[in-house]
Amino acid sequence: MMARVGLLFVLAATANAVHNVTEEDLLEDVMNVTGRKSKTEQYYGTRKNVRGTWWGPQTDRGGCQMPMTQYRYEDAVALGEWPSLGKTKISHEICGKAVEVNCGHGPVKAIIASSCNQGTPSCGVDMVGRTWKKATNGKIPGISPCTVKLLKQRVMKKKKKRCFHRPDSDSHQYYQSVGLFNSRHRIVKSARLANSDGKWNGGSSGYFDFRYKGVKFTKNSALTFTYMDGSKHKMKLGGCEASFGKVKIWK
């Protein structure tokens, strides 16, 4: 018991000294079993020779359906399945995280807000107007070779993990659609609500759909997100924030 108290004291002091990291984050890091991180780390690293393109003036309501809140980054991209992206290609697991894009004019940090040409290897990183302008130094919209790196930082300004209801969804005792965001380097692989195993929503969004299986959903229903490294984040459904009808648009 004394050892755990001492550990928590050290974690609290360290959390105060490290930018954007909470005591909960550090405790999870310490308790994580060494060697489990390999499945997570394969998503990270710099991907070279990625096809960069101009998306349009702004993001849309589809794709990752990011909730309306305050974000750390003003830029946004859609990711595709360009071969050199490897595990950093668009997927449910990384939708809503952030990448660093460099097309030869300095790094630009941007939210992964959607997917592009999913199901084909024709799209790499598709940038909204302001992001394209920064990354290419004002090049006429077209194609530019870039590097892409998935970031391990939080994407939202609040320094904690945040569960949200999917903006374009219903929420009642027989159906829920929620996702966990702002989890730093941790990547969610599955989720369970009460006695229902979640199924990924849509083609690439970071939300899980849960359907009634004999137990009605309430604000006290147990909700567990499991990460790639095997660790878990446990909470109550009532802890998920609402952003119904409100999707963040970057432009």
XYZ file of C-alpha atoms in Angstrom:
251
model
C 0.000 0.000 0.000
C 2.801 2.403 0.930
C 4.568 1.641 -2.357
C 1.420 2.528 -4.313
C 0.989 5.780 -2.380
C 4.596 6.650 -3.128
C 4.091 5.846 -6.791
C 1.010 8.064 -6.994
C 2.937 10.916 -5.345
C 5.710 10.632 -7.925
C 3.180 10.431 -10.761
C 1.356 13.529 -9.539
C 4.607 15.491 -9.393
C 5.658 14.243 -12.824
C 2.268 15.013 -14.358
C 2.565 18.618 -13.205
C 5.969 18.873 -14.870
C 5.048 17.256 -18.188
C 2.966 19.258 -20.657
C -0.447 17.823 -21.545
C -0.032 14.607 -19.515
C -2.280 13.700 -16.595
C -1.662 11.563 -13.525
C -4.036 8.969 -15.016
C -1.930 8.839 -18.200
C 1.284 8.235 -16.274
C -0.289 5.573 -14.063
C -1.458 3.717 -17.174
C 2.050 3.962 -18.619
C 3.608 2.509 -15.455
C 1.055 -0.292 -15.125
C 1.333 -1.260 -18.795
C 3.201 -4.521 -19.324
C 6.536 -4.126 -21.123
C 6.434 -5.558 -24.641
C 2.744 -4.878 -25.262
C 3.372 -1.647 -27.127
C 4.536 -3.223 -30.400
C 1.020 -3.301 -31.879
C 0.631 0.392 -31.130
C 4.060 1.504 -32.317
C 3.527 0.117 -35.820
C 1.128 3.019 -36.435
C 3.839 5.572 -35.751
C 6.949 6.648 -37.654
C 7.498 8.921 -40.658
C 5.902 7.728 -43.911
C 7.707 9.003 -46.988
C 6.667 9.560 -50.604
C 3.010 10.039 -49.754
C 0.846 11.633 -52.405
C -0.381 14.994 -51.149
C -3.432 16.599 -52.748
C -5.786 19.547 -52.317
C -9.102 18.445 -50.776
C -11.268 21.562 -50.955
C -12.002 24.697 -48.935
C -13.248 22.820 -45.858
C -13.982 19.451 -44.268
C -17.421 17.845 -44.428
C -19.832 16.230 -41.969
C -18.887 12.677 -42.902
C -15.729 10.697 -42.308
C -14.552 10.925 -38.715
C -17.496 13.106 -37.582
C -15.434 14.949 -35.017
C -17.539 16.536 -32.248
C -17.831 20.267 -31.701
C -15.262 21.260 -29.069
C -11.962 23.137 -28.791
C -9.053 21.551 -30.658
C -5.325 22.125 -30.475
C -4.895 22.245 -34.246
C -6.462 24.532 -36.848
C -5.598 22.366 -39.845
C -7.225 19.198 -41.138
C -6.679 16.391 -43.629
C -8.313 13.281 -44.997
C -6.162 10.150 -45.196
C -6.350 7.449 -47.827
C -4.682 4.111 -48.462
C -1.579 5.194 -50.380
C 0.833 2.214 -50.159
C 3.682 4.028 -48.388
C 1.349 5.054 -45.528
C 1.522 1.505 -44.182
C -0.426 1.243 -40.900
C -0.892 5.008 -40.918
C -3.485 4.646 -43.678
C -7.022 5.698 -42.795
C -8.764 3.389 -40.352
C -11.277 3.440 -37.515
C -8.374 3.241 -35.080
C -6.714 6.541 -36.063
C -9.666 8.607 -37.313
C -9.723 11.721 -35.133
C -6.042 11.648 -34.206
C -3.510 14.081 -35.681
C -0.668 13.881 -38.172
C 2.320 15.999 -39.052
C 2.493 16.659 -42.798
C 5.638 17.956 -44.483
C 5.623 18.690 -48.212
C 9.031 20.381 -48.245
C 8.104 23.681 -46.597
C 8.063 22.773 -42.917
C 5.811 20.570 -40.779
C 2.081 21.240 -40.445
C 0.090 19.543 -37.682
C -3.447 18.616 -38.660
C -6.462 16.625 -37.463
C -7.449 13.500 -39.384
C -11.003 14.585 -40.145
C -12.028 12.169 -42.876
C -11.047 9.531 -45.423
C -10.306 9.891 -49.127
C -10.932 7.252 -51.817
C -11.153 4.531 -49.192
C -10.840 1.064 -50.697
C -8.325 2.112 -53.355
C -4.602 3.041 -53.177
C -5.140 6.307 -55.083
C -5.138 8.834 -52.233
C -2.481 9.682 -49.669
C -3.072 12.848 -47.652
C -5.832 15.188 -48.877
C -5.555 18.682 -47.383
C -8.138 21.415 -46.865
C -7.279 24.757 -48.438
C -5.515 26.421 -45.498
C -3.481 23.266 -44.796
C -2.481 22.835 -48.438
C -1.376 26.469 -48.565
C 0.854 26.055 -45.501
C 2.313 22.684 -46.498
C 3.111 23.644 -50.125
C 3.945 27.316 -49.605
C 0.975 28.460 -51.651
C 1.331 26.070 -54.574
C -1.550 25.965 -57.066
C -3.904 23.112 -56.009
C -2.713 19.834 -57.450
C -0.305 17.115 -56.306
C 2.763 17.327 -54.068
C 5.021 14.629 -52.539
C 4.864 14.695 -48.728
C 5.816 12.863 -45.569
C 3.180 11.949 -42.985
C 3.711 11.119 -39.320
C 1.007 10.124 -36.825
C 1.315 12.204 -33.651
C 1.096 10.987 -30.058
C -0.228 14.234 -28.596
C -3.766 15.047 -27.575
C -5.901 16.651 -30.272
C -8.275 18.534 -27.964
C -7.405 21.343 -25.580
C -8.713 19.619 -22.463
C -6.056 17.439 -20.830
C -8.025 14.242 -20.480
C -9.536 11.416 -22.494
C -12.999 12.319 -23.734
C -15.887 10.119 -24.767
C -18.424 11.599 -27.190
C -21.720 10.487 -28.660
C -21.518 10.406 -32.461
C -22.986 13.724 -33.666
C -25.223 12.196 -36.344
C -26.682 9.454 -34.176
C -29.602 8.629 -31.899
C -29.135 7.931 -28.211
C -31.638 5.808 -26.328
C -31.947 2.687 -24.197
C -31.741 0.370 -27.204
C -28.932 2.016 -29.209
C -25.793 4.045 -28.557
C -22.917 5.237 -30.745
C -19.899 6.575 -28.848
C -16.151 6.955 -29.269
C -13.119 7.733 -27.111
C -10.825 10.557 -28.214
C -7.853 12.549 -26.919
C -6.058 9.393 -25.769
C -2.505 10.533 -26.663
C -0.504 7.617 -28.125
C -3.018 4.953 -27.169
C -5.091 3.465 -29.965
C -8.520 1.986 -29.235
C -9.208 -1.438 -30.742
C -12.544 -2.446 -29.183
C -15.293 -1.369 -26.805
C -18.056 -2.915 -24.704
C -21.183 -1.295 -23.261
C -23.098 -3.291 -20.635
C -23.325 -6.737 -22.289
C -22.987 -5.450 -25.868
C -19.757 -5.586 -27.893
C -19.342 -2.510 -30.046
C -19.059 -2.568 -33.820
C -17.156 0.148 -35.656
C -19.460 2.704 -37.226
C -19.273 3.403 -40.959
C -16.198 3.104 -43.116
C -13.617 4.795 -40.907
C -15.124 6.722 -37.977
C -13.779 6.310 -34.453
C -17.211 5.536 -32.974
C -18.647 2.202 -31.878
C -22.278 1.219 -32.366
C -23.981 -0.697 -29.556
C -27.341 -2.419 -29.849
C -29.705 -3.782 -27.234
C -29.004 -7.361 -26.195
C -31.419 -7.910 -23.323
C -30.044 -5.125 -21.108
C -31.248 -1.553 -21.620
C -28.632 1.194 -21.763
C -28.661 3.834 -19.030
C -26.273 6.548 -17.896
C -24.904 4.045 -15.352
C -24.134 1.348 -17.929
C -20.511 0.195 -17.729
C -18.457 1.268 -20.746
C -14.993 -0.170 -21.390
C -12.584 0.803 -24.168
C -9.665 -1.553 -24.808
C -6.443 -0.268 -26.363
C -4.055 -2.000 -28.744
C -1.557 -2.426 -25.904
C -4.108 -4.383 -23.847
C -4.799 -1.675 -21.277
C -8.344 -0.448 -20.691
C -10.239 2.743 -20.007
C -13.349 2.146 -17.881
C -16.169 4.606 -17.335
C -19.958 5.010 -17.279
C -22.031 5.835 -20.348
C -23.152 8.975 -18.562
C -19.585 10.260 -18.808
C -19.826 10.559 -22.607
C -20.381 14.106 -23.841
C -23.124 15.142 -26.253
C -22.484 16.923 -29.557
C -25.669 15.860 -31.322
C -26.080 17.491 -34.706
C -22.859 19.455 -34.276
C -19.829 18.323 -36.303
C -16.571 20.278 -36.236
C -15.761 21.768 -39.663
C -12.213 22.892 -40.456
C -11.750 25.554 -43.126
